[in-house]
Short mmCIF file of C-alpha atoms in Angstrom, two decimals:
data_model
loop_
_atom_site.label_atom_id
_atom_site.label_comp_id
_atom_site.label_asym_id
_atom_site.label_seq_id
_atom_site.Cartn_x
_atom_site.Cartn_y
_atom_site.Cartn_z
CA UNK U 1 26.92 15.37 4.72
CA UNK U 2 26.70 12.97 7.85
CA UNK U 3 24.80 10.31 6.10
CA UNK U 4 26.75 10.27 2.84
CA UNK U 5 30.15 10.23 4.80
CA UNK U 6 28.87 7.44 7.19
CA UNK U 7 27.72 5.37 4.10
CA UNK U 8 31.07 5.77 2.13
CA UNK U 9 33.15 5.09 5.16
CA UNK U 10 31.27 2.02 6.08
CA UNK U 11 30.57 0.47 2.87
CA UNK U 12 33.48 1.64 0.79
CA UNK U 13 36.59 2.77 3.01
CA UNK U 14 36.20 0.13 5.51
CA UNK U 15 35.97 -2.94 3.12
CA UNK U 16 38.76 -1.76 0.91
CA UNK U 17 41.06 -1.08 4.06
CA UNK U 18 40.04 -4.52 5.35
CA UNK U 19 41.12 -6.36 2.23
CA UNK U 20 44.25 -4.35 1.99
CA UNK U 21 45.25 -4.90 5.54
CA UNK U 22 44.35 -8.61 5.41
CA UNK U 23 46.81 -8.81 2.52
CA UNK U 24 49.72 -6.72 3.83
CA UNK U 25 49.54 -7.34 7.54
CA UNK U 26 51.10 -10.68 8.91
CA UNK U 27 51.64 -11.41 12.64
CA UNK U 28 50.61 -7.95 13.66
CA UNK U 29 53.11 -6.29 11.40
CA UNK U 30 52.80 -4.51 8.07
CA UNK U 31 54.73 -6.07 5.37
CA UNK U 32 55.39 -2.97 3.13
CA UNK U 33 58.41 -4.61 1.66
CA UNK U 34 56.14 -6.92 -0.29
CA UNK U 35 54.93 -4.04 -2.47
CA UNK U 36 58.23 -3.87 -4.20
CA UNK U 37 58.51 -7.63 -4.24
CA UNK U 38 55.21 -7.85 -6.11
CA UNK U 39 55.50 -4.90 -8.41
CA UNK U 40 58.96 -6.38 -9.44
CA UNK U 41 57.58 -9.65 -10.71
CA UNK U 42 57.89 -9.80 -14.61
CA UNK U 43 54.30 -11.00 -15.05
CA UNK U 44 52.83 -8.33 -12.86
CA UNK U 45 54.94 -5.61 -14.73
CA UNK U 46 53.57 -6.90 -17.91
CA UNK U 47 49.95 -6.60 -16.44
CA UNK U 48 50.58 -3.05 -15.48
CA UNK U 49 52.20 -2.36 -18.76
CA UNK U 50 49.27 -3.75 -20.62
CA UNK U 51 46.64 -2.13 -18.48
CA UNK U 52 48.17 1.23 -19.12
CA UNK U 53 48.78 1.15 -22.74
CA UNK U 54 45.53 -0.39 -23.62
CA UNK U 55 43.71 2.26 -21.67
CA UNK U 56 45.69 4.85 -23.56
CA UNK U 57 45.15 3.33 -26.90
CA UNK U 58 41.36 2.77 -26.12
CA UNK U 59 41.12 6.58 -25.17
CA UNK U 60 42.87 7.74 -28.36
CA UNK U 61 40.68 5.55 -30.48
CA UNK U 62 37.61 6.60 -28.77
CA UNK U 63 38.36 10.33 -29.24
CA UNK U 64 39.17 9.65 -32.85
CA UNK U 65 35.78 8.24 -33.69
CA UNK U 66 33.67 9.91 -31.31
CA UNK U 67 34.67 13.58 -31.77
CA UNK U 68 33.03 13.99 -35.13
CA UNK U 69 29.70 12.57 -33.63
CA UNK U 70 30.02 15.10 -30.82
CA UNK U 71 30.19 17.86 -33.46
CA UNK U 72 27.20 16.31 -35.33
CA UNK U 73 25.00 16.36 -32.18
CA UNK U 74 26.02 19.80 -31.11
CA UNK U 75 25.86 21.77 -34.47
CA UNK U 76 23.67 19.84 -36.93
CA UNK U 77 19.94 19.43 -36.89
CA UNK U 78 18.50 16.54 -38.60
CA UNK U 79 15.38 14.05 -38.18
CA UNK U 80 15.87 11.31 -35.64
CA UNK U 81 18.38 13.17 -33.72
CA UNK U 82 16.90 12.41 -30.37
CA UNK U 83 16.38 8.75 -31.23
CA UNK U 84 19.95 8.49 -32.42
CA UNK U 85 21.08 10.11 -29.17
CA UNK U 86 19.39 7.38 -27.41
CA UNK U 87 20.97 4.57 -29.39
CA UNK U 88 24.48 6.08 -28.92
CA UNK U 89 23.98 6.07 -25.16
CA UNK U 90 22.60 2.60 -24.86
CA UNK U 91 26.18 0.91 -24.81
CA UNK U 92 27.24 3.07 -21.99
CA UNK U 93 24.42 1.90 -19.55
CA UNK U 94 24.83 -1.71 -20.55
CA UNK U 95 26.82 -3.98 -18.36
CA UNK U 96 30.47 -4.65 -19.64
CA UNK U 97 29.38 -8.30 -19.52
CA UNK U 98 26.83 -7.53 -22.26
CA UNK U 99 29.21 -5.50 -24.24
CA UNK U 100 31.76 -8.36 -24.13
CA UNK U 101 29.07 -10.85 -25.05
CA UNK U 102 27.95 -8.60 -28.02
CA UNK U 103 31.37 -8.48 -29.42
CA UNK U 104 31.96 -12.19 -28.76
CA UNK U 105 28.97 -12.84 -30.85
CA UNK U 106 30.42 -10.54 -33.64
CA UNK U 107 34.15 -11.56 -33.60
CA UNK U 108 34.34 -14.86 -31.61
CA UNK U 109 34.13 -18.43 -32.75
CA UNK U 110 31.03 -18.94 -34.87
CA UNK U 111 30.48 -15.05 -34.92
CA UNK U 112 29.31 -13.08 -37.88
CA UNK U 113 33.01 -12.31 -38.99
CA UNK U 114 33.87 -16.00 -38.70
CA UNK U 115 30.95 -17.19 -40.61
CA UNK U 116 31.44 -14.58 -43.46
CA UNK U 117 35.21 -14.28 -43.94
CA UNK U 118 36.58 -16.82 -41.46
CA UNK U 119 38.14 -13.93 -39.35
CA UNK U 120 38.23 -14.26 -35.57
CA UNK U 121 39.27 -11.39 -33.42
CA UNK U 122 38.55 -12.75 -29.92
CA UNK U 123 41.61 -13.18 -27.65
CA UNK U 124 43.22 -10.19 -29.58
CA UNK U 125 43.75 -6.85 -28.42
CA UNK U 126 41.71 -5.31 -31.29
CA UNK U 127 38.51 -6.91 -29.96
CA UNK U 128 39.15 -5.30 -26.44
CA UNK U 129 39.94 -1.93 -27.87
CA UNK U 130 36.71 -1.92 -30.11
CA UNK U 131 34.63 -3.17 -27.17
CA UNK U 132 36.03 -0.30 -25.13
CA UNK U 133 35.16 2.22 -27.90
CA UNK U 134 31.73 0.63 -28.09
CA UNK U 135 31.22 1.17 -24.34
CA UNK U 136 32.63 4.63 -23.98
CA UNK U 137 31.67 6.30 -27.38
CA UNK U 138 28.63 8.16 -25.54
CA UNK U 139 31.11 9.60 -22.81
CA UNK U 140 32.88 11.70 -25.59
CA UNK U 141 29.72 12.56 -27.26
CA UNK U 142 27.75 13.69 -24.20
CA UNK U 143 30.58 15.39 -22.43
CA UNK U 144 32.30 17.19 -25.41
CA UNK U 145 29.09 17.67 -27.56
CA UNK U 146 27.27 19.10 -24.52
CA UNK U 147 29.69 21.87 -24.01
CA UNK U 148 30.08 22.15 -27.96
CA UNK U 149 26.29 22.94 -28.34
CA UNK U 150 26.63 25.80 -25.88
CA UNK U 151 29.62 27.48 -27.45
CA UNK U 152 28.70 30.88 -29.11
CA UNK U 153 29.28 30.00 -32.96
CA UNK U 154 29.71 33.84 -33.73
CA UNK U 155 33.25 33.66 -32.35
CA UNK U 156 34.19 31.09 -35.04
CA UNK U 157 32.24 33.02 -37.59
CA UNK U 158 34.13 36.28 -36.73
CA UNK U 159 37.58 34.50 -37.22
CA UNK U 160 36.21 33.26 -40.69
CA UNK U 161 35.19 36.82 -41.79
CA UNK U 162 38.73 38.00 -40.79
CA UNK U 163 40.28 35.63 -43.35
CA UNK U 164 40.80 32.23 -41.34
CA UNK U 165 39.87 28.99 -43.16
CA UNK U 166 37.49 26.75 -41.60
CA UNK U 167 40.04 24.53 -40.15
CA UNK U 168 42.06 27.43 -38.95
CA UNK U 169 39.15 29.05 -37.22
CA UNK U 170 38.19 25.58 -35.58
CA UNK U 171 41.71 25.12 -34.43
CA UNK U 172 42.34 28.65 -33.03
CA UNK U 173 38.80 29.39 -31.67
CA UNK U 174 36.80 26.33 -31.08
CA UNK U 175 39.28 23.86 -29.99
CA UNK U 176 41.00 25.85 -27.10
CA UNK U 177 37.49 26.44 -25.87
CA UNK U 178 36.71 22.70 -26.08
CA UNK U 179 39.99 21.61 -24.65
CA UNK U 180 38.86 21.23 -21.02
CA UNK U 181 35.94 19.20 -22.07
CA UNK U 182 38.05 16.98 -24.31
CA UNK U 183 40.55 16.50 -21.53
CA UNK U 184 37.76 15.62 -19.14
CA UNK U 185 36.16 13.12 -21.54
CA UNK U 186 39.59 11.67 -22.23
CA UNK U 187 40.31 11.19 -18.52
CA UNK U 188 37.04 9.65 -17.90
CA UNK U 189 37.51 7.25 -20.77
CA UNK U 190 40.78 6.41 -19.51
CA UNK U 191 39.60 5.80 -15.89
CA UNK U 192 36.79 3.37 -17.23
CA UNK U 193 39.26 1.45 -19.59
CA UNK U 194 42.21 1.38 -17.05
CA UNK U 195 39.79 -0.46 -14.54
CA UNK U 196 38.21 -2.65 -17.17
CA UNK U 197 37.04 -6.15 -16.10
CA UNK U 198 34.14 -7.50 -17.74
CA UNK U 199 35.31 -6.80 -21.25
CA UNK U 200 38.78 -8.05 -20.86
CA UNK U 201 37.57 -11.05 -18.76
CA UNK U 202 35.43 -12.16 -21.73
CA UNK U 203 37.39 -11.22 -24.80
CA UNK U 204 41.05 -11.31 -23.42
CA UNK U 205 41.05 -15.03 -22.58
CA UNK U 206 44.13 -16.21 -21.00
CA UNK U 207 46.31 -13.80 -22.98
CA UNK U 208 45.36 -10.42 -21.68
CA UNK U 209 44.99 -9.19 -18.29
CA UNK U 210 44.40 -5.86 -16.58
CA UNK U 211 44.90 -4.98 -13.14
CA UNK U 212 41.27 -5.47 -12.44
CA UNK U 213 41.30 -8.94 -13.99
CA UNK U 214 44.49 -9.95 -12.11
CA UNK U 215 43.05 -8.81 -8.75
CA UNK U 216 40.07 -11.02 -9.55
CA UNK U 217 42.44 -13.89 -10.48
CA UNK U 218 44.76 -13.69 -7.49
CA UNK U 219 41.83 -13.21 -5.10
CA UNK U 220 39.31 -15.95 -6.27
CA UNK U 221 41.54 -18.42 -7.99
CA UNK U 222 45.18 -18.29 -6.40
CA UNK U 223 43.82 -16.87 -2.95
CA UNK U 224 47.09 -14.59 -2.91
CA UNK U 225 45.64 -11.58 -0.92
CA UNK U 226 49.12 -10.01 -0.64
CA UNK U 227 49.39 -9.59 -4.37
CA UNK U 228 45.86 -8.59 -4.70
CA UNK U 229 46.25 -5.97 -1.96
CA UNK U 230 49.37 -4.51 -3.52
CA UNK U 231 47.58 -4.38 -7.06
CA UNK U 232 44.71 -2.57 -5.36
CA UNK U 233 47.12 0.04 -3.80
CA UNK U 234 48.59 0.52 -7.34
CA UNK U 235 45.29 1.04 -8.84
CA UNK U 236 44.12 3.26 -6.11
CA UNK U 237 47.09 5.59 -6.45
CA UNK U 238 46.73 5.70 -10.35
CA UNK U 239 42.99 6.36 -10.16
CA UNK U 240 43.60 9.04 -7.46
CA UNK U 241 45.96 10.82 -9.89
CA UNK U 242 43.56 10.63 -12.70
CA UNK U 243 40.66 12.06 -10.68
CA UNK U 244 42.79 14.86 -9.48
CA UNK U 245 43.53 15.84 -13.02
CA UNK U 246 39.80 15.31 -13.91
CA UNK U 247 38.57 17.67 -11.10
CA UNK U 248 41.12 20.40 -12.30
CA UNK U 249 39.81 20.28 -15.83
CA UNK U 250 36.17 20.23 -14.65
CA UNK U 251 36.86 23.54 -12.58
CA UNK U 252 38.50 24.97 -15.86
CA UNK U 253 35.51 24.16 -17.97
CA UNK U 254 32.98 25.60 -15.50
CA UNK U 255 34.81 28.94 -14.80
CA UNK U 256 36.32 29.76 -18.10
CA UNK U 257 33.54 29.97 -20.67
CA UNK U 258 30.44 31.93 -21.35
CA UNK U 259 27.74 29.65 -22.80
CA UNK U 260 24.72 30.25 -24.89
CA UNK U 261 21.38 28.38 -25.23
CA UNK U 262 22.22 25.04 -27.20
CA UNK U 263 18.90 25.35 -29.08
CA UNK U 264 20.16 28.29 -31.02
CA UNK U 265 23.40 26.60 -32.23
CA UNK U 266 22.24 23.65 -34.24
CA UNK U 267 21.37 24.09 -38.02
CA UNK U 268 20.53 21.87 -40.93
CA UNK U 269 23.72 20.40 -42.48
CA UNK U 270 25.08 22.68 -45.17
CA UNK U 271 27.48 21.67 -48.02
CA UNK U 272 28.87 18.49 -49.11
CA UNK U 273 31.41 18.41 -46.13
CA UNK U 274 28.79 18.50 -43.53
CA UNK U 275 26.58 15.83 -45.23
CA UNK U 276 29.55 13.67 -45.71
CA UNK U 277 30.40 13.93 -42.11
CA UNK U 278 26.79 13.13 -40.98
CA UNK U 279 26.87 10.03 -43.28
CA UNK U 280 30.18 9.04 -41.66
CA UNK U 281 28.88 9.35 -38.14
CA UNK U 282 25.71 7.38 -39.00
CA UNK U 283 27.74 4.59 -40.60
CA UNK U 284 30.21 4.40 -37.68
CA UNK U 285 27.26 4.29 -35.21
CA UNK U 286 25.52 1.43 -37.35
CA UNK U 287 28.88 -0.56 -37.61
CA UNK U 288 30.33 0.02 -34.25
CA UNK U 289 27.38 0.29 -31.94
CA UNK U 290 24.16 -1.16 -33.51
CA UNK U 291 25.80 -4.17 -35.31
CA UNK U 292 27.22 -5.83 -32.09
CA UNK U 293 23.98 -5.58 -30.40
CA UNK U 294 21.96 -6.71 -33.57
CA UNK U 295 24.36 -9.81 -33.87
CA UNK U 296 23.75 -10.49 -29.99
CA UNK U 297 20.02 -10.45 -30.65
CA UNK U 298 20.32 -12.84 -33.72
CA UNK U 299 22.71 -15.32 -31.85
CA UNK U 300 19.96 -15.47 -29.07
CA UNK U 301 17.44 -16.52 -31.76
CA UNK U 302 19.59 -19.34 -33.35
CA UNK U 303 17.64 -22.04 -31.57
CA UNK U 304 14.20 -22.53 -33.46
CA UNK U 305 11.11 -21.67 -31.51
CA UNK U 306 12.88 -19.31 -29.29
CA UNK U 307 14.53 -22.40 -27.80
CA UNK U 308 17.34 -20.40 -25.81
CA UNK U 309 14.66 -18.33 -24.26
CA UNK U 310 12.63 -21.14 -23.34
CA UNK U 311 15.58 -22.99 -21.85
CA UNK U 312 16.02 -20.16 -19.40
CA UNK U 313 12.97 -21.23 -17.37
CA UNK U 314 14.54 -24.79 -16.85
CA UNK U 315 16.69 -25.88 -14.06
CA UNK U 316 18.17 -29.01 -15.67
CA UNK U 317 21.20 -27.14 -17.16
CA UNK U 318 23.26 -27.66 -13.95
CA UNK U 319 24.61 -24.09 -14.03
CA UNK U 320 22.45 -22.64 -11.31
CA UNK U 321 20.45 -23.67 -8.40
CA UNK U 322 17.41 -21.99 -9.81
CA UNK U 323 16.15 -21.33 -13.44
CA UNK U 324 18.27 -18.78 -15.15
CA UNK U 325 15.16 -16.59 -15.78
CA UNK U 326 14.91 -16.12 -12.05
CA UNK U 327 17.96 -13.64 -12.47
CA UNK U 328 15.66 -11.14 -14.27
CA UNK U 329 13.46 -10.80 -11.14
CA UNK U 330 16.29 -10.86 -8.75
CA UNK U 331 18.12 -8.10 -10.75
CA UNK U 332 15.12 -5.81 -10.88
CA UNK U 333 14.62 -6.12 -7.30
CA UNK U 334 18.28 -5.44 -6.35
CA UNK U 335 18.46 -2.52 -8.86
CA UNK U 336 15.15 -0.95 -7.33
CA UNK U 337 16.60 -1.22 -3.72
CA UNK U 338 20.19 0.09 -4.84
CA UNK U 339 18.50 3.00 -6.69
CA UNK U 340 16.63 4.11 -3.73
CA UNK U 341 19.77 3.92 -1.56
CA UNK U 342 21.81 5.77 -4.31
CA UNK U 343 19.27 8.55 -4.74
CA UNK U 344 19.12 9.24 -1.03
CA UNK U 345 22.95 9.27 -0.49
CA UNK U 346 23.66 11.05 -3.68
CA UNK U 347 20.87 13.76 -3.41
CA UNK U 348 21.99 14.54 0.16
CA UNK U 349 25.60 14.81 -0.95
CA UNK U 350 24.72 17.12 -3.83
CA UNK U 351 22.56 19.23 -1.58
CA UNK U 352 25.62 19.87 0.66
CA UNK U 353 27.97 20.24 -2.10
CA UNK U 354 25.85 22.77 -3.95
CA UNK U 355 25.97 25.22 -0.97
CA UNK U 356 27.94 28.28 -1.79
CA UNK U 357 29.15 28.49 1.87
CA UNK U 358 30.46 24.85 1.60
CA UNK U 359 34.01 24.50 3.21
CA UNK U 360 37.11 23.08 1.53
CA UNK U 361 36.52 19.79 3.35
CA UNK U 362 33.03 19.30 2.15
CA UNK U 363 34.22 20.34 -1.54
CA UNK U 364 37.06 17.75 -1.30
CA UNK U 365 34.39 15.05 -0.64
CA UNK U 366 33.24 15.66 -4.22
CA UNK U 367 36.31 13.88 -5.43
CA UNK U 368 36.15 11.23 -3.09
CA UNK U 369 32.58 10.26 -4.26
CA UNK U 370 34.06 9.37 -7.73
CA UNK U 371 36.35 6.81 -6.22
CA UNK U 372 34.00 3.88 -6.28
CA UNK U 373 34.01 4.08 -10.07
CA UNK U 374 37.73 3.80 -10.31
CA UNK U 375 38.69 1.43 -7.39
CA UNK U 376 38.48 -2.19 -8.08
CA UNK U 377 34.92 -3.41 -7.49
CA UNK U 378 36.48 -6.96 -7.18
CA UNK U 379 38.33 -5.55 -4.06
CA UNK U 380 35.03 -3.96 -2.82
CA UNK U 381 33.18 -6.99 -3.16
CA UNK U 382 35.55 -9.31 -1.48
CA UNK U 383 36.10 -6.61 1.20
CA UNK U 384 32.48 -6.85 2.03
CA UNK U 385 32.82 -10.51 2.75
CA UNK U 386 35.81 -9.71 5.03
CA UNK U 387 34.75 -6.52 6.76
CA UNK U 388 30.97 -7.23 7.04
CA UNK U 389 31.20 -10.70 8.74
CA UNK U 390 30.63 -9.97 12.42
CA UNK U 391 28.05 -7.88 14.62
CA UNK U 392 26.94 -5.34 14.51
CA UNK U 393 27.22 -5.48 10.82
CA UNK U 394 27.08 -9.16 9.80
CA UNK U 395 25.42 -8.93 6.38
CA UNK U 396 27.11 -11.93 4.57
CA UNK U 397 23.58 -13.80 4.65
CA UNK U 398 21.62 -10.62 3.91
CA UNK U 399 20.04 -9.67 0.65
CA UNK U 400 20.89 -6.08 1.11
CA UNK U 401 24.64 -6.73 0.63
CA UNK U 402 24.13 -6.75 -3.27
CA UNK U 403 22.03 -3.46 -3.22
CA UNK U 404 24.58 -1.80 -1.06
CA UNK U 405 27.43 -2.55 -3.44
CA UNK U 406 25.55 -1.51 -6.59
CA UNK U 407 24.60 1.78 -4.68
CA UNK U 408 28.20 2.60 -4.42
CA UNK U 409 28.40 2.80 -8.19
CA UNK U 410 25.09 4.52 -8.64
CA UNK U 411 25.45 7.21 -6.07
CA UNK U 412 28.22 9.12 -7.99
CA UNK U 413 26.07 9.37 -11.12
CA UNK U 414 23.25 10.84 -8.90
CA UNK U 415 25.69 13.40 -7.51
CA UNK U 416 26.95 14.42 -11.16
CA UNK U 417 23.46 14.64 -12.53
CA UNK U 418 21.89 16.92 -9.65
CA UNK U 419 24.96 18.92 -8.68
CA UNK U 420 24.77 21.38 -11.77
CA UNK U 421 21.09 21.88 -11.39
CA UNK U 422 21.26 22.49 -7.57
CA UNK U 423 24.15 25.04 -8.16
CA UNK U 424 22.03 26.80 -10.86
CA UNK U 425 19.20 27.55 -8.45
CA UNK U 426 19.13 31.13 -7.65
CA UNK U 427 20.05 31.57 -3.77
CA UNK U 428 17.78 34.56 -3.67
CA UNK U 429 14.86 32.38 -4.05
CA UNK U 430 15.83 30.46 -1.00
CA UNK U 431 16.61 33.48 0.90
CA UNK U 432 13.24 35.12 0.11
CA UNK U 433 11.47 32.01 1.28
CA UNK U 434 13.48 32.04 4.68
CA UNK U 435 12.81 35.82 5.16
CA UNK U 436 9.19 34.83 4.78
CA UNK U 437 9.42 32.45 7.77
CA UNK U 438 9.83 29.05 5.95
CA UNK U 439 11.90 26.37 7.62
CA UNK U 440 14.91 24.87 5.87
CA UNK U 441 12.90 21.81 5.09
CA UNK U 442 10.03 23.71 3.71
CA UNK U 443 12.46 25.81 1.47
CA UNK U 444 13.84 22.60 0.12
CA UNK U 445 10.33 21.32 -0.56
CA UNK U 446 8.95 24.38 -2.15
CA UNK U 447 12.01 25.79 -3.78
CA UNK U 448 14.64 23.27 -4.71
CA UNK U 449 12.53 20.05 -5.26
CA UNK U 450 10.36 21.47 -8.03
CA UNK U 451 13.35 22.89 -9.79
CA UNK U 452 15.43 19.55 -9.51
CA UNK U 453 12.59 17.15 -9.77
CA UNK U 454 13.36 16.17 -13.37
CA UNK U 455 17.06 15.86 -12.62
CA UNK U 456 16.32 13.62 -9.74
CA UNK U 457 14.25 11.42 -12.06
CA UNK U 458 17.08 11.44 -14.57
CA UNK U 459 19.58 10.56 -11.87
CA UNK U 460 17.38 7.70 -10.65
CA UNK U 461 17.37 6.29 -14.22
CA UNK U 462 21.04 6.39 -14.55
CA UNK U 463 21.37 4.76 -11.11
CA UNK U 464 18.99 1.93 -11.98
CA UNK U 465 20.72 1.13 -15.24
CA UNK U 466 24.18 1.19 -13.66
CA UNK U 467 23.02 -0.93 -10.69
CA UNK U 468 21.30 -3.44 -12.98
CA UNK U 469 24.71 -4.01 -14.76
CA UNK U 470 27.09 -4.03 -11.86
CA UNK U 471 29.25 -7.16 -12.13
CA UNK U 472 32.73 -6.78 -10.41
CA UNK U 473 31.50 -6.73 -6.85
CA UNK U 474 28.26 -8.62 -7.33
CA UNK U 475 30.20 -11.69 -8.73
CA UNK U 476 31.61 -12.15 -5.19
CA UNK U 477 28.57 -11.48 -3.03
CA UNK U 478 25.54 -12.65 -5.01
CA UNK U 479 24.09 -15.87 -3.61
CA UNK U 480 24.17 -19.01 -5.78
CA UNK U 481 20.17 -19.24 -5.40
CA UNK U 482 19.85 -15.52 -6.24
CA UNK U 483 22.26 -14.73 -9.21
CA UNK U 484 21.85 -11.32 -10.94
CA UNK U 485 21.80 -10.86 -14.80
CA UNK U 486 25.34 -10.08 -15.34
CA UNK U 487 26.59 -12.72 -12.97
CA UNK U 488 24.26 -15.37 -14.74
CA UNK U 489 25.65 -14.27 -18.23
CA UNK U 490 29.29 -14.70 -17.09
CA UNK U 491 28.64 -18.21 -15.64
CA UNK U 492 26.94 -19.34 -18.67
CA UNK U 493 29.77 -17.96 -20.95
CA UNK U 494 32.28 -19.79 -18.73
CA UNK U 495 30.75 -23.30 -19.33
CA UNK U 496 31.07 -25.11 -22.75
CA UNK U 497 28.27 -26.18 -24.96
CA UNK U 498 25.93 -24.42 -27.44
CA UNK U 499 22.95 -24.25 -25.04
CA UNK U 500 24.81 -22.43 -22.40
CA UNK U 501 26.35 -19.97 -24.88
CA UNK U 502 22.77 -19.41 -26.48
CA UNK U 503 21.36 -19.02 -23.13
CA UNK U 504 24.01 -16.34 -22.31
CA UNK U 505 22.95 -14.51 -25.48
CA UNK U 506 19.31 -14.66 -24.58
CA UNK U 507 19.90 -13.20 -21.02
CA UNK U 508 22.12 -10.52 -22.50
CA UNK U 509 19.54 -9.53 -24.81
CA UNK U 510 16.99 -9.29 -22.01
CA UNK U 511 19.34 -7.06 -19.97
CA UNK U 512 20.00 -5.02 -22.94
CA UNK U 513 16.33 -4.49 -23.54
CA UNK U 514 15.60 -3.69 -19.76
CA UNK U 515 18.52 -1.06 -19.82
CA UNK U 516 17.40 0.51 -23.06
CA UNK U 517 13.81 0.88 -21.75
CA UNK U 518 15.22 2.65 -18.74
CA UNK U 519 17.42 4.95 -21.08
CA UNK U 520 14.46 5.82 -23.29
CA UNK U 521 12.36 6.70 -20.28
CA UNK U 522 15.42 8.97 -19.19
CA UNK U 523 15.54 10.50 -22.54
CA UNK U 524 11.90 11.60 -22.36
CA UNK U 525 12.56 13.16 -19.04
CA UNK U 526 15.91 14.85 -19.91
CA UNK U 527 16.43 18.50 -20.62
CA UNK U 528 19.56 20.10 -22.25
CA UNK U 529 20.64 21.18 -18.55
CA UNK U 530 20.14 17.99 -16.93
CA UNK U 531 20.67 15.36 -19.64
CA UNK U 532 24.56 15.64 -19.96
CA UNK U 533 27.09 13.62 -17.85
#
């Protein structure tokens, strides 16, 4: 645990504490009275209210649309199921900037809806809610569907034989068993939407602002560090409460159920109801997930002769110091370095947490590992500039600053992917190897590593995709001559003109293709045990 604890202390706790202290400490004394003053402002209360209710609405809408898909993937067997699983998961690994760009191309000015029916939904709450469903659809499908596929169907069949209707059997037998997984998925979606930044920044315009967007505005535009620090503390408290409930539901899910081989529960659709449900899920995936991405690709091809793509190689646009295409190579290099860091830190943390003799303090670190996913990435990025600005850690001019910020987001995915597999390794294998004289390092190399190698590759794939799309912290610390793809897309969208918009669509398409390629490779490596979140 030494290296993971040191990593999170130096590159997460310290920057966050530094930015909060900078905002709340004046003249050597803490100004805690400013918390009530800031929270009491009407515009801040409006931001808090909008952040909360849009997260609740997004969560409810995501559950409503994704739970039928969870059943389809868990209990139905049909041609193209694995390919469809990959399609469903693509939006989750895409950067929020790309998700916002895709919906902007669909519902914004000159978008598909505007061209066909003269309807625009950008700068409306519906665009934000649908974009959140687009982004989080896979969370529900993977989390709930993964457990649903392992539930013994004979329990529901027994209820049917005793006279229960199909709905009554599902409500009284299956739903209680799925309750912890549904609650965990709902809390994860709420967490992601509560801290939403890229989607709201692009689709919300000046009308809507979440806590994350407001922290960015107060920090980068108004330079009001006190208000930003207070909002960070509010977000930190809310996220801590959500993670506490999430940890409780995960413990219930792991300890209360007996599971079966998921390969034994899926069958071909039977009856008109199941075929109708399958058709409905396919239509939802096509309209909600595939259509925005297809429109994004089409808008990137509006200029004849791949004009927007060719323009990416020029530097005469004035938006960047280098050609926009340079962001592709920069992002790949940063993501590769961030993946190496995340895999090292995450694997060590997972190995420590998987030990059956781990103490309460070590187990508590499991929840802390998830905090970078919920705490403001904007705060972390700006905190990097404040905390890491003097020896022995003056990294402001170092290229490693961006991969370090990206690794903070990738490491929790590595832990979540590897931990179940490490916990499933029979401890007697390790004990037998130790009795035969193997050192602890050799036990890990000969016993654990062969069993978790595939999970490690899956974890690396997720970390790479997540690092490639990190935006909140990177927008602060990426150098002007080395922008990443998400930062380049956001800068292009912020400037007027068809050329800038078209280049943003082209860069978003490139980023989508790279993320999808990483995901398809991950799907080829996954197993039923290691493939779920």
